[in-house]
PDB file of C-alpha atoms and ligand atoms in Angstrom:
ATOM      1  CA  MET U   1     107.672  91.739 -66.438  1.00  0.00           C
ATOM      2  CA  LEU U   2     110.556  89.599 -67.739  1.00  0.00           C
ATOM      3  CA  LYS U   3     113.489  91.564 -69.129  1.00  0.00           C
ATOM      4  CA  VAL U   4     116.581  89.928 -70.562  1.00  0.00           C
ATOM      5  CA  LYS U   5     119.094  92.582 -71.562  1.00  0.00           C
ATOM      6  CA  GLY U   6     122.267  92.005 -73.545  1.00  0.00           C
ATOM      7  CA  ALA U   7     122.585  88.399 -72.397  1.00  0.00           C
ATOM      8  CA  LEU U   8     125.933  86.915 -73.374  1.00  0.00           C
ATOM      9  CA  LYS U   9     126.775  83.326 -72.494  1.00  0.00           C
ATOM     10  CA  VAL U  10     130.015  81.719 -73.562  1.00  0.00           C
ATOM     11  CA  PHE U  11     130.715  78.097 -72.679  1.00  0.00           C
ATOM     12  CA  ASN U  12     134.283  76.833 -72.279  1.00  0.00           C
ATOM     13  CA  LYS U  13     135.603  80.347 -72.616  1.00  0.00           C
ATOM     14  CA  GLY U  14     139.180  80.659 -73.773  1.00  0.00           C
ATOM     15  CA  THR U  15     139.460  77.005 -74.754  1.00  0.00           C
ATOM     16  CA  ILE U  16     139.399  75.326 -78.125  1.00  0.00           C
ATOM     17  CA  ASN U  17     135.774  74.381 -77.372  1.00  0.00           C
ATOM     18  CA  GLN U  18     134.691  77.967 -76.820  1.00  0.00           C
ATOM     19  CA  ASN U  19     131.049  78.265 -77.714  1.00  0.00           C
ATOM     20  CA  VAL U  20     128.971  81.433 -77.734  1.00  0.00           C
ATOM     21  CA  ALA U  21     125.516  80.123 -76.828  1.00  0.00           C
ATOM     22  CA  LEU U  22     123.832  83.533 -76.396  1.00  0.00           C
ATOM     23  CA  ARG U  23     124.992  86.610 -78.309  1.00  0.00           C
ATOM     24  CA  ASN U  24     123.709  89.737 -76.600  1.00  0.00           C
ATOM     25  CA  VAL U  25     120.123  88.584 -76.486  1.00  0.00           C
ATOM     26  CA  ASP U  26     117.443  91.158 -75.648  1.00  0.00           C
ATOM     27  CA  LEU U  27     113.987  89.912 -74.807  1.00  0.00           C
ATOM     28  CA  GLU U  28     111.070  91.516 -73.014  1.00  0.00           C
ATOM     29  CA  LEU U  29     107.904  89.730 -72.054  1.00  0.00           C
ATOM     30  CA  LYS U  30     104.789  91.458 -70.832  1.00  0.00           C
ATOM     31  CA  SER U  31     102.820  90.015 -67.974  1.00  0.00           C
ATOM     32  CA  GLY U  32     100.518  87.268 -69.278  1.00  0.00           C
ATOM     33  CA  GLU U  33     102.388  86.954 -72.562  1.00  0.00           C
ATOM     34  CA  PHE U  34     102.852  83.429 -73.926  1.00  0.00           C
ATOM     35  CA  LEU U  35     105.973  83.160 -76.077  1.00  0.00           C
ATOM     36  CA  THR U  36     106.936  80.143 -78.159  1.00  0.00           C
ATOM     37  CA  VAL U  37     110.597  79.615 -79.038  1.00  0.00           C
ATOM     38  CA  VAL U  38     111.838  77.715 -82.100  1.00  0.00           C
ATOM     39  CA  GLY U  39     115.243  77.136 -83.666  1.00  0.00           C
ATOM     40  CA  SER U  40     117.529  74.322 -84.739  1.00  0.00           C
ATOM     41  CA  ASN U  41     119.521  72.133 -82.353  1.00  0.00           C
ATOM     42  CA  GLY U  42     122.139  74.099 -80.510  1.00  0.00           C
ATOM     43  CA  ALA U  43     120.525  77.466 -81.340  1.00  0.00           C
ATOM     44  CA  GLY U  44     120.570  78.499 -77.660  1.00  0.00           C
ATOM     45  CA  LYS U  45     116.926  77.890 -76.730  1.00  0.00           C
ATOM     46  CA  SER U  46     117.631  75.855 -73.593  1.00  0.00           C
ATOM     47  CA  THR U  47     120.473  78.192 -72.682  1.00  0.00           C
ATOM     48  CA  LEU U  48     118.018  81.092 -72.810  1.00  0.00           C
ATOM     49  CA  LEU U  49     115.682  79.226 -70.439  1.00  0.00           C
ATOM     50  CA  ASN U  50     118.593  78.182 -68.197  1.00  0.00           C
ATOM     51  CA  THR U  51     119.655  81.814 -68.073  1.00  0.00           C
ATOM     52  CA  VAL U  52     116.208  82.925 -66.968  1.00  0.00           C
ATOM     53  CA  ALA U  53     116.111  80.113 -64.401  1.00  0.00           C
ATOM     54  CA  GLY U  54     119.557  81.075 -63.109  1.00  0.00           C
ATOM     55  CA  ASN U  55     121.327  77.763 -63.716  1.00  0.00           C
ATOM     56  CA  PHE U  56     124.550  79.612 -64.400  1.00  0.00           C
ATOM     57  CA  PRO U  57     125.818  83.176 -64.311  1.00  0.00           C
ATOM     58  CA  LEU U  58     125.834  85.263 -67.501  1.00  0.00           C
ATOM     59  CA  ASP U  59     129.092  86.528 -68.974  1.00  0.00           C
ATOM     60  CA  LYS U  60     127.347  89.819 -69.633  1.00  0.00           C
ATOM     61  CA  GLY U  61     123.869  91.263 -69.423  1.00  0.00           C
ATOM     62  CA  SER U  62     121.056  91.347 -66.917  1.00  0.00           C
ATOM     63  CA  ILE U  63     117.753  89.737 -66.100  1.00  0.00           C
ATOM     64  CA  SER U  64     114.877  91.221 -64.175  1.00  0.00           C
ATOM     65  CA  ILE U  65     111.537  89.799 -63.208  1.00  0.00           C
ATOM     66  CA  ASP U  66     108.751  92.143 -62.199  1.00  0.00           C
ATOM     67  CA  GLY U  67     111.251  94.916 -61.656  1.00  0.00           C
ATOM     68  CA  ILE U  68     113.526  92.811 -59.442  1.00  0.00           C
ATOM     69  CA  ASP U  69     117.058  92.477 -60.776  1.00  0.00           C
ATOM     70  CA  VAL U  70     117.729  88.740 -60.385  1.00  0.00           C
ATOM     71  CA  THR U  71     120.965  88.661 -62.398  1.00  0.00           C
ATOM     72  CA  SER U  72     123.039  87.668 -59.380  1.00  0.00           C
ATOM     73  CA  PHE U  73     120.414  85.310 -57.891  1.00  0.00           C
ATOM     74  CA  PRO U  74     121.292  81.611 -58.128  1.00  0.00           C
ATOM     75  CA  ASP U  75     118.535  79.245 -59.283  1.00  0.00           C
ATOM     76  CA  TYR U  76     117.250  78.392 -55.784  1.00  0.00           C
ATOM     77  CA  LYS U  77     116.761  82.082 -55.049  1.00  0.00           C
ATOM     78  CA  ARG U  78     114.682  82.475 -58.197  1.00  0.00           C
ATOM     79  CA  ALA U  79     112.625  79.350 -57.526  1.00  0.00           C
ATOM     80  CA  ASN U  80     109.775  81.266 -55.943  1.00  0.00           C
ATOM     81  CA  LEU U  81     109.449  83.368 -59.110  1.00  0.00           C
ATOM     82  CA  ILE U  82     110.015  80.758 -61.787  1.00  0.00           C
ATOM     83  CA  SER U  83     108.877  77.222 -62.417  1.00  0.00           C
ATOM     84  CA  ARG U  84     109.927  74.870 -65.086  1.00  0.00           C
ATOM     85  CA  VAL U  85     108.908  71.709 -66.944  1.00  0.00           C
ATOM     86  CA  PHE U  86     111.515  69.675 -68.818  1.00  0.00           C
ATOM     87  CA  GLN U  87     111.277  67.229 -71.699  1.00  0.00           C
ATOM     88  CA  ASP U  88     111.778  64.145 -69.528  1.00  0.00           C
ATOM     89  CA  PRO U  89     108.592  63.307 -67.594  1.00  0.00           C
ATOM     90  CA  LEU U  90     110.728  61.568 -64.950  1.00  0.00           C
ATOM     91  CA  GLN U  91     112.641  64.735 -64.169  1.00  0.00           C
ATOM     92  CA  GLY U  92     109.911  66.823 -62.601  1.00  0.00           C
ATOM     93  CA  THR U  93     108.511  64.393 -60.054  1.00  0.00           C
ATOM     94  CA  ALA U  94     109.799  62.005 -57.384  1.00  0.00           C
ATOM     95  CA  ALA U  95     108.789  58.419 -58.240  1.00  0.00           C
ATOM     96  CA  SER U  96     109.013  56.974 -54.732  1.00  0.00           C
ATOM     97  CA  MET U  97     106.773  59.644 -53.249  1.00  0.00           C
ATOM     98  CA  THR U  98     102.994  59.868 -53.479  1.00  0.00           C
ATOM     99  CA  ILE U  99     101.138  62.382 -55.633  1.00  0.00           C
ATOM    100  CA  ALA U 100     100.220  64.347 -52.497  1.00  0.00           C
ATOM    101  CA  GLU U 101     103.828  64.385 -51.240  1.00  0.00           C
ATOM    102  CA  ASN U 102     105.032  65.626 -54.615  1.00  0.00           C
ATOM    103  CA  LEU U 103     102.493  68.441 -54.488  1.00  0.00           C
ATOM    104  CA  VAL U 104     103.671  69.386 -50.989  1.00  0.00           C
ATOM    105  CA  LEU U 105     107.191  69.647 -52.412  1.00  0.00           C
ATOM    106  CA  ALA U 106     105.824  72.007 -55.053  1.00  0.00           C
ATOM    107  CA  LEU U 107     104.394  74.226 -52.304  1.00  0.00           C
ATOM    108  CA  LYS U 108     107.747  74.217 -50.566  1.00  0.00           C
ATOM    109  CA  ARG U 109     109.311  75.626 -53.725  1.00  0.00           C
ATOM    110  CA  SER U 110     107.811  78.953 -52.814  1.00  0.00           C
ATOM    111  CA  SER U 111     108.681  78.361 -49.156  1.00  0.00           C
ATOM    112  CA  ARG U 112     105.067  78.514 -48.062  1.00  0.00           C
ATOM    113  CA  LEU U 113     105.752  75.491 -45.882  1.00  0.00           C
ATOM    114  CA  SER U 114     108.383  74.609 -43.353  1.00  0.00           C
ATOM    115  CA  LEU U 115     110.519  71.544 -43.958  1.00  0.00           C
ATOM    116  CA  LYS U 116     107.955  69.246 -42.393  1.00  0.00           C
ATOM    117  CA  LEU U 117     105.770  67.549 -44.981  1.00  0.00           C
ATOM    118  CA  GLY U 118     102.334  68.616 -43.904  1.00  0.00           C
ATOM    119  CA  ILE U 119      99.259  67.133 -45.546  1.00  0.00           C
ATOM    120  CA  ASN U 120      96.003  68.097 -43.879  1.00  0.00           C
ATOM    121  CA  SER U 121      92.468  67.821 -45.155  1.00  0.00           C
ATOM    122  CA  LYS U 122      92.334  71.449 -46.280  1.00  0.00           C
ATOM    123  CA  ARG U 123      95.469  70.983 -48.332  1.00  0.00           C
ATOM    124  CA  GLU U 124      94.141  67.710 -49.705  1.00  0.00           C
ATOM    125  CA  GLU U 125      91.069  69.533 -50.987  1.00  0.00           C
ATOM    126  CA  GLU U 126      93.308  72.136 -52.602  1.00  0.00           C
ATOM    127  CA  PHE U 127      95.322  69.383 -54.327  1.00  0.00           C
ATOM    128  CA  LYS U 128      92.211  67.568 -55.509  1.00  0.00           C
ATOM    129  CA  GLU U 129      90.842  70.751 -57.013  1.00  0.00           C
ATOM    130  CA  ALA U 130      94.110  71.488 -58.824  1.00  0.00           C
ATOM    131  CA  LEU U 131      94.337  67.913 -60.155  1.00  0.00           C
ATOM    132  CA  SER U 132      90.732  67.777 -61.294  1.00  0.00           C
ATOM    133  CA  ILE U 133      91.520  70.391 -63.988  1.00  0.00           C
ATOM    134  CA  LEU U 134      93.534  67.663 -65.728  1.00  0.00           C
ATOM    135  CA  GLY U 135      90.561  65.379 -66.258  1.00  0.00           C
ATOM    136  CA  LEU U 136      92.767  62.318 -65.634  1.00  0.00           C
ATOM    137  CA  GLY U 137      91.226  61.143 -62.355  1.00  0.00           C
ATOM    138  CA  LEU U 138      94.460  61.846 -60.448  1.00  0.00           C
ATOM    139  CA  GLU U 139      92.437  63.668 -57.788  1.00  0.00           C
ATOM    140  CA  ASP U 140      91.264  60.243 -56.567  1.00  0.00           C
ATOM    141  CA  ARG U 141      94.812  58.876 -56.374  1.00  0.00           C
ATOM    142  CA  LEU U 142      96.534  61.286 -53.971  1.00  0.00           C
ATOM    143  CA  GLY U 143      98.062  58.410 -51.991  1.00  0.00           C
ATOM    144  CA  ASP U 144      99.442  56.568 -55.041  1.00  0.00           C
ATOM    145  CA  LYS U 145     103.177  56.541 -55.644  1.00  0.00           C
ATOM    146  CA  VAL U 146     104.105  58.652 -58.668  1.00  0.00           C
ATOM    147  CA  GLY U 147     106.191  55.756 -60.030  1.00  0.00           C
ATOM    148  CA  LEU U 148     102.895  54.036 -60.843  1.00  0.00           C
ATOM    149  CA  LEU U 149     101.849  56.765 -63.275  1.00  0.00           C
ATOM    150  CA  SER U 150     102.395  56.829 -67.047  1.00  0.00           C
ATOM    151  CA  GLY U 151     104.774  59.358 -68.634  1.00  0.00           C
ATOM    152  CA  GLY U 152     101.851  61.532 -69.717  1.00  0.00           C
ATOM    153  CA  GLN U 153     100.268  61.458 -66.260  1.00  0.00           C
ATOM    154  CA  ARG U 154     103.605  62.383 -64.700  1.00  0.00           C
ATOM    155  CA  GLN U 155     104.074  65.269 -67.100  1.00  0.00           C
ATOM    156  CA  ALA U 156     100.530  66.457 -66.309  1.00  0.00           C
ATOM    157  CA  LEU U 157     101.348  66.260 -62.586  1.00  0.00           C
ATOM    158  CA  THR U 158     104.588  68.183 -63.194  1.00  0.00           C
ATOM    159  CA  LEU U 159     102.525  70.915 -64.876  1.00  0.00           C
ATOM    160  CA  VAL U 160     100.192  71.090 -61.891  1.00  0.00           C
ATOM    161  CA  MET U 161     103.210  71.250 -59.560  1.00  0.00           C
ATOM    162  CA  ALA U 162     104.718  74.023 -61.674  1.00  0.00           C
ATOM    163  CA  THR U 163     101.558  76.104 -61.506  1.00  0.00           C
ATOM    164  CA  LEU U 164     100.206  75.264 -58.045  1.00  0.00           C
ATOM    165  CA  GLU U 165     101.696  78.457 -56.691  1.00  0.00           C
ATOM    166  CA  LYS U 166     101.315  80.830 -59.600  1.00  0.00           C
ATOM    167  CA  PRO U 167     104.880  81.504 -60.829  1.00  0.00           C
ATOM    168  CA  LYS U 168     105.862  84.864 -62.313  1.00  0.00           C
ATOM    169  CA  VAL U 169     107.328  82.987 -65.270  1.00  0.00           C
ATOM    170  CA  LEU U 170     106.684  79.441 -66.480  1.00  0.00           C
ATOM    171  CA  LEU U 171     109.443  77.822 -68.541  1.00  0.00           C
ATOM    172  CA  LEU U 172     108.546  74.867 -70.755  1.00  0.00           C
ATOM    173  CA  ASP U 173     111.441  73.154 -72.545  1.00  0.00           C
ATOM    174  CA  GLU U 174     110.070  70.812 -75.226  1.00  0.00           C
ATOM    175  CA  HIS U 175     107.872  69.358 -72.532  1.00  0.00           C
ATOM    176  CA  THR U 176     105.802  67.251 -74.942  1.00  0.00           C
ATOM    177  CA  ALA U 177     108.689  66.017 -77.119  1.00  0.00           C
ATOM    178  CA  ALA U 178     109.226  62.719 -75.287  1.00  0.00           C
ATOM    179  CA  LEU U 179     105.555  61.698 -75.358  1.00  0.00           C
ATOM    180  CA  ASP U 180     103.587  59.726 -77.945  1.00  0.00           C
ATOM    181  CA  PRO U 181     101.466  61.952 -80.250  1.00  0.00           C
ATOM    182  CA  LYS U 182      98.158  61.316 -78.493  1.00  0.00           C
ATOM    183  CA  THR U 183      99.577  61.932 -75.017  1.00  0.00           C
ATOM    184  CA  ALA U 184     101.484  64.958 -76.311  1.00  0.00           C
ATOM    185  CA  LYS U 185      98.236  66.448 -77.600  1.00  0.00           C
ATOM    186  CA  ASN U 186      96.596  65.843 -74.257  1.00  0.00           C
ATOM    187  CA  ILE U 187      99.482  67.558 -72.441  1.00  0.00           C
ATOM    188  CA  VAL U 188      99.270  70.499 -74.863  1.00  0.00           C
ATOM    189  CA  ASP U 189      95.561  70.854 -74.067  1.00  0.00           C
ATOM    190  CA  ILE U 190      96.306  70.725 -70.338  1.00  0.00           C
ATOM    191  CA  THR U 191      99.094  73.272 -70.786  1.00  0.00           C
ATOM    192  CA  LYS U 192      96.715  75.647 -72.586  1.00  0.00           C
ATOM    193  CA  LYS U 193      94.085  75.203 -69.884  1.00  0.00           C
ATOM    194  CA  LEU U 194      96.482  75.891 -66.997  1.00  0.00           C
ATOM    195  CA  ILE U 195      98.089  78.905 -68.679  1.00  0.00           C
ATOM    196  CA  LYS U 196      94.676  80.400 -69.345  1.00  0.00           C
ATOM    197  CA  GLU U 197      93.328  79.574 -65.886  1.00  0.00           C
ATOM    198  CA  TYR U 198      96.228  81.285 -64.099  1.00  0.00           C
ATOM    199  CA  ASN U 199      97.018  83.878 -66.810  1.00  0.00           C
ATOM    200  CA  LEU U 200     100.683  82.894 -66.773  1.00  0.00           C
ATOM    201  CA  THR U 201     103.690  84.496 -68.448  1.00  0.00           C
ATOM    202  CA  VAL U 202     105.269  81.685 -70.447  1.00  0.00           C
ATOM    203  CA  LEU U 203     108.372  80.832 -72.465  1.00  0.00           C
ATOM    204  CA  MET U 204     107.812  77.569 -74.305  1.00  0.00           C
ATOM    205  CA  VAL U 205     110.482  75.903 -76.426  1.00  0.00           C
ATOM    206  CA  THR U 206     109.151  73.550 -79.066  1.00  0.00           C
ATOM    207  CA  HIS U 207     110.586  71.876 -82.146  1.00  0.00           C
ATOM    208  CA  ASP U 208     107.073  71.547 -83.547  1.00  0.00           C
ATOM    209  CA  LEU U 209     106.561  74.593 -85.800  1.00  0.00           C
ATOM    210  CA  ASN U 210     102.828  73.960 -85.959  1.00  0.00           C
ATOM    211  CA  GLN U 211     102.627  74.045 -82.181  1.00  0.00           C
ATOM    212  CA  ALA U 212     104.799  77.169 -82.106  1.00  0.00           C
ATOM    213  CA  LEU U 213     102.351  79.110 -84.285  1.00  0.00           C
ATOM    214  CA  ASP U 214      99.225  77.574 -82.803  1.00  0.00           C
ATOM    215  CA  LEU U 215      99.965  78.147 -79.110  1.00  0.00           C
ATOM    216  CA  GLY U 216     100.545  81.426 -77.357  1.00  0.00           C
ATOM    217  CA  ASP U 217     100.628  84.935 -78.801  1.00  0.00           C
ATOM    218  CA  ARG U 218     104.179  85.525 -79.903  1.00  0.00           C
ATOM    219  CA  THR U 219     106.949  83.437 -81.504  1.00  0.00           C
ATOM    220  CA  ILE U 220     110.690  83.941 -81.637  1.00  0.00           C
ATOM    221  CA  MET U 221     113.170  82.015 -83.734  1.00  0.00           C
ATOM    222  CA  MET U 222     116.731  81.548 -82.519  1.00  0.00           C
ATOM    223  CA  ASP U 223     119.812  80.702 -84.518  1.00  0.00           C
ATOM    224  CA  LYS U 224     123.393  80.481 -83.270  1.00  0.00           C
ATOM    225  CA  GLY U 225     122.626  82.315 -80.058  1.00  0.00           C
ATOM    226  CA  GLU U 226     120.620  85.144 -81.610  1.00  0.00           C
ATOM    227  CA  ILE U 227     116.960  85.953 -81.979  1.00  0.00           C
ATOM    228  CA  VAL U 228     116.496  86.120 -85.746  1.00  0.00           C
ATOM    229  CA  LEU U 229     112.717  86.493 -85.844  1.00  0.00           C
ATOM    230  CA  ASP U 230     110.183  87.903 -83.400  1.00  0.00           C
ATOM    231  CA  ILE U 231     106.562  87.896 -84.539  1.00  0.00           C
ATOM    232  CA  SER U 232     103.196  88.558 -82.954  1.00  0.00           C
ATOM    233  CA  GLY U 233      99.761  89.889 -83.892  1.00  0.00           C
ATOM    234  CA  LYS U 234      98.736  90.006 -87.568  1.00  0.00           C
ATOM    235  CA  GLU U 235     102.198  89.097 -88.811  1.00  0.00           C
ATOM    236  CA  ARG U 236     102.099  85.918 -86.785  1.00  0.00           C
ATOM    237  CA  GLU U 237      98.528  85.094 -87.738  1.00  0.00           C
ATOM    238  CA  LYS U 238      99.573  85.150 -91.392  1.00  0.00           C
ATOM    239  CA  MET U 239     102.745  83.136 -90.795  1.00  0.00           C
ATOM    240  CA  THR U 240     102.917  79.582 -92.136  1.00  0.00           C
ATOM    241  CA  ILE U 241     105.376  76.779 -91.482  1.00  0.00           C
ATOM    242  CA  GLU U 242     106.855  77.328 -94.949  1.00  0.00           C
ATOM    243  CA  GLY U 243     107.182  81.027 -94.092  1.00  0.00           C
ATOM    244  CA  LEU U 244     109.029  80.186 -90.880  1.00  0.00           C
ATOM    245  CA  LEU U 245     111.420  77.880 -92.711  1.00  0.00           C
ATOM    246  CA  GLU U 246     112.023  80.561 -95.336  1.00  0.00           C
ATOM    247  CA  GLN U 247     112.780  83.157 -92.644  1.00  0.00           C
ATOM    248  CA  PHE U 248     115.142  80.686 -91.085  1.00  0.00           C
ATOM    249  CA  SER U 249     117.193  80.124 -94.213  1.00  0.00           C
ATOM    250  CA  ARG U 250     117.150  83.863 -94.942  1.00  0.00           C
ATOM    251  CA  ALA U 251     118.586  84.592 -91.478  1.00  0.00           C
ATOM    252  CA  ARG U 252     121.164  81.874 -92.012  1.00  0.00           C
ATOM    253  CA  GLY U 253     122.026  83.187 -95.464  1.00  0.00           C
ATOM    254  CA  SER U 254     122.478  86.783 -94.363  1.00  0.00           C
ATOM    255  CA  ARG U 255     124.660  85.673 -91.502  1.00  0.00           C
ATOM    256  CA  LEU U 256     126.743  83.522 -93.824  1.00  0.00           C
ATOM    257  CA  SER U 257     127.223  86.397 -96.264  1.00  0.00           C
ATOM    258  CA  ASN U 258     128.089  88.731 -93.358  1.00  0.00           C
ATOM    259  CA  ASP U 259     130.638  86.187 -92.220  1.00  0.00           C
ATOM    260  CA  ARG U 260     132.014  86.040 -95.744  1.00  0.00           C
ATOM    261  CA  ILE U 261     132.381  89.826 -95.901  1.00  0.00           C
ATOM    262  CA  LEU U 262     134.081  89.775 -92.511  1.00  0.00           C
ATOM    263  CA  LEU U 263     136.437  87.016 -93.577  1.00  0.00           C
ATOM    264  CA  ALA U 264     137.270  88.750 -96.848  1.00  0.00           C
ATOM    265  CA  GLN U 265     138.336  91.925 -95.029  1.00  0.00           C
TER     266      GLN U 265
HETATM  267  N1  ADP B   1     126.532  73.315 -70.044  1.00  0.00           N
HETATM  268  C1  ADP B   1     127.072  73.484 -71.252  1.00  0.00           C
HETATM  269  N2  ADP B   1     128.406  73.380 -71.434  1.00  0.00           N
HETATM  270  C2  ADP B   1     128.967  73.573 -72.663  1.00  0.00           C
HETATM  271  N3  ADP B   1     128.264  73.875 -73.772  1.00  0.00           N
HETATM  272  C3  ADP B   1     126.925  73.973 -73.649  1.00  0.00           C
HETATM  273  C4  ADP B   1     126.257  73.781 -72.398  1.00  0.00           C
HETATM  274  N4  ADP B   1     124.920  73.950 -72.591  1.00  0.00           N
HETATM  275  C5  ADP B   1     124.764  74.235 -73.890  1.00  0.00           C
HETATM  276  N5  ADP B   1     125.963  74.250 -74.532  1.00  0.00           N
HETATM  277  C6  ADP B   1     126.195  74.560 -75.960  1.00  0.00           C
HETATM  278  O1  ADP B   1     125.552  75.801 -76.237  1.00  0.00           O
HETATM  279  C7  ADP B   1     124.893  75.769 -77.495  1.00  0.00           C
HETATM  280  C8  ADP B   1     123.415  76.029 -77.297  1.00  0.00           C
HETATM  281  O2  ADP B   1     122.836  74.895 -76.650  1.00  0.00           O
HETATM  282  P1  ADP B   1     121.312  74.800 -76.224  1.00  0.00           P
HETATM  283  O3  ADP B   1     120.920  76.087 -75.598  1.00  0.00           O
HETATM  284  O4  ADP B   1     121.157  73.561 -75.423  1.00  0.00           O
HETATM  285  O5  ADP B   1     120.596  74.668 -77.649  1.00  0.00           O
HETATM  286  P2  ADP B   1     119.096  74.278 -78.000  1.00  0.00           P
HETATM  287  O6  ADP B   1     118.321  74.120 -76.758  1.00  0.00           O
HETATM  288  O7  ADP B   1     118.618  75.399 -78.879  1.00  0.00           O
HETATM  289  O8  ADP B   1     119.205  72.998 -78.797  1.00  0.00           O
HETATM  290  C9  ADP B   1     125.196  74.415 -78.085  1.00  0.00           C
HETATM  291  O9  ADP B   1     126.275  74.541 -78.962  1.00  0.00           O
HETATM  292  C10 ADP B   1     125.546  73.563 -76.889  1.00  0.00           C
HETATM  293  O10 ADP B   1     126.431  72.535 -77.234  1.00  0.00           O
HETATM  294 MG1   MG B   2     117.302  72.505 -75.934  1.00  0.00          MG
END
């Protein structure tokens, strides 16, 4: 369903700040697969998600979604296939607009609506039903401005907006990292519920190793622009946080010794 092939992304190419953020990354996700992505700061996790979302062109490689080659599609042309939730709860919603207006914008993402903001009673019912899954009472506050909501409520609304029109791929980039632990747990529960309800294909970046092993059905670890671990099934069930950390330093170590051999030549 999602195929990333030989993705190479170099920032500031040919300058002193040249930075290879993705080194020929191959990744295939089956429909309905829920992948968690871990790795240290700067490992290339967000770049991988940005690449799938089409925020910038690749230096090499290709991306296809459901058999459609989207490599040359800019982000707005992929928006009907992909939706995304960022770390900052303020980023996904418009504060000065009501909950209902925000949801209409989410429908427009897939161009189901013309530019006119249309809210009729049928649509209102649809919104209420989608919001009621959250269990936060937002279904009774359709006319409230989003700026009145807490960070957790806004992130929950962003999740509903991202899934209102089932996307082919849902991208979550540390979407609970900016929330307090209790709210984060609530958002994780909501995330699980929505993904299950709509049987979504998901790439979720998290810095929480516990969360990475607990959620979804497959985990990859990235380091310096490469996928250094890819586990699922029994292997993943047996994996512990200590095991992940060990794998991480092993990958680091082997790369360092490879570098040493290269440098010695
Ligand atoms: N727009 C950009 N311009 C220049 N360098 C970038 C840009 N985005 C990311 N990078 C660099 O690419 C590397 C990978 O970054 P990123 O994918 O954000 O890492 P992660 O999300 O794993 O922390 C980092 O070294 C980062 O500084
Ligand atoms: Mg990141």
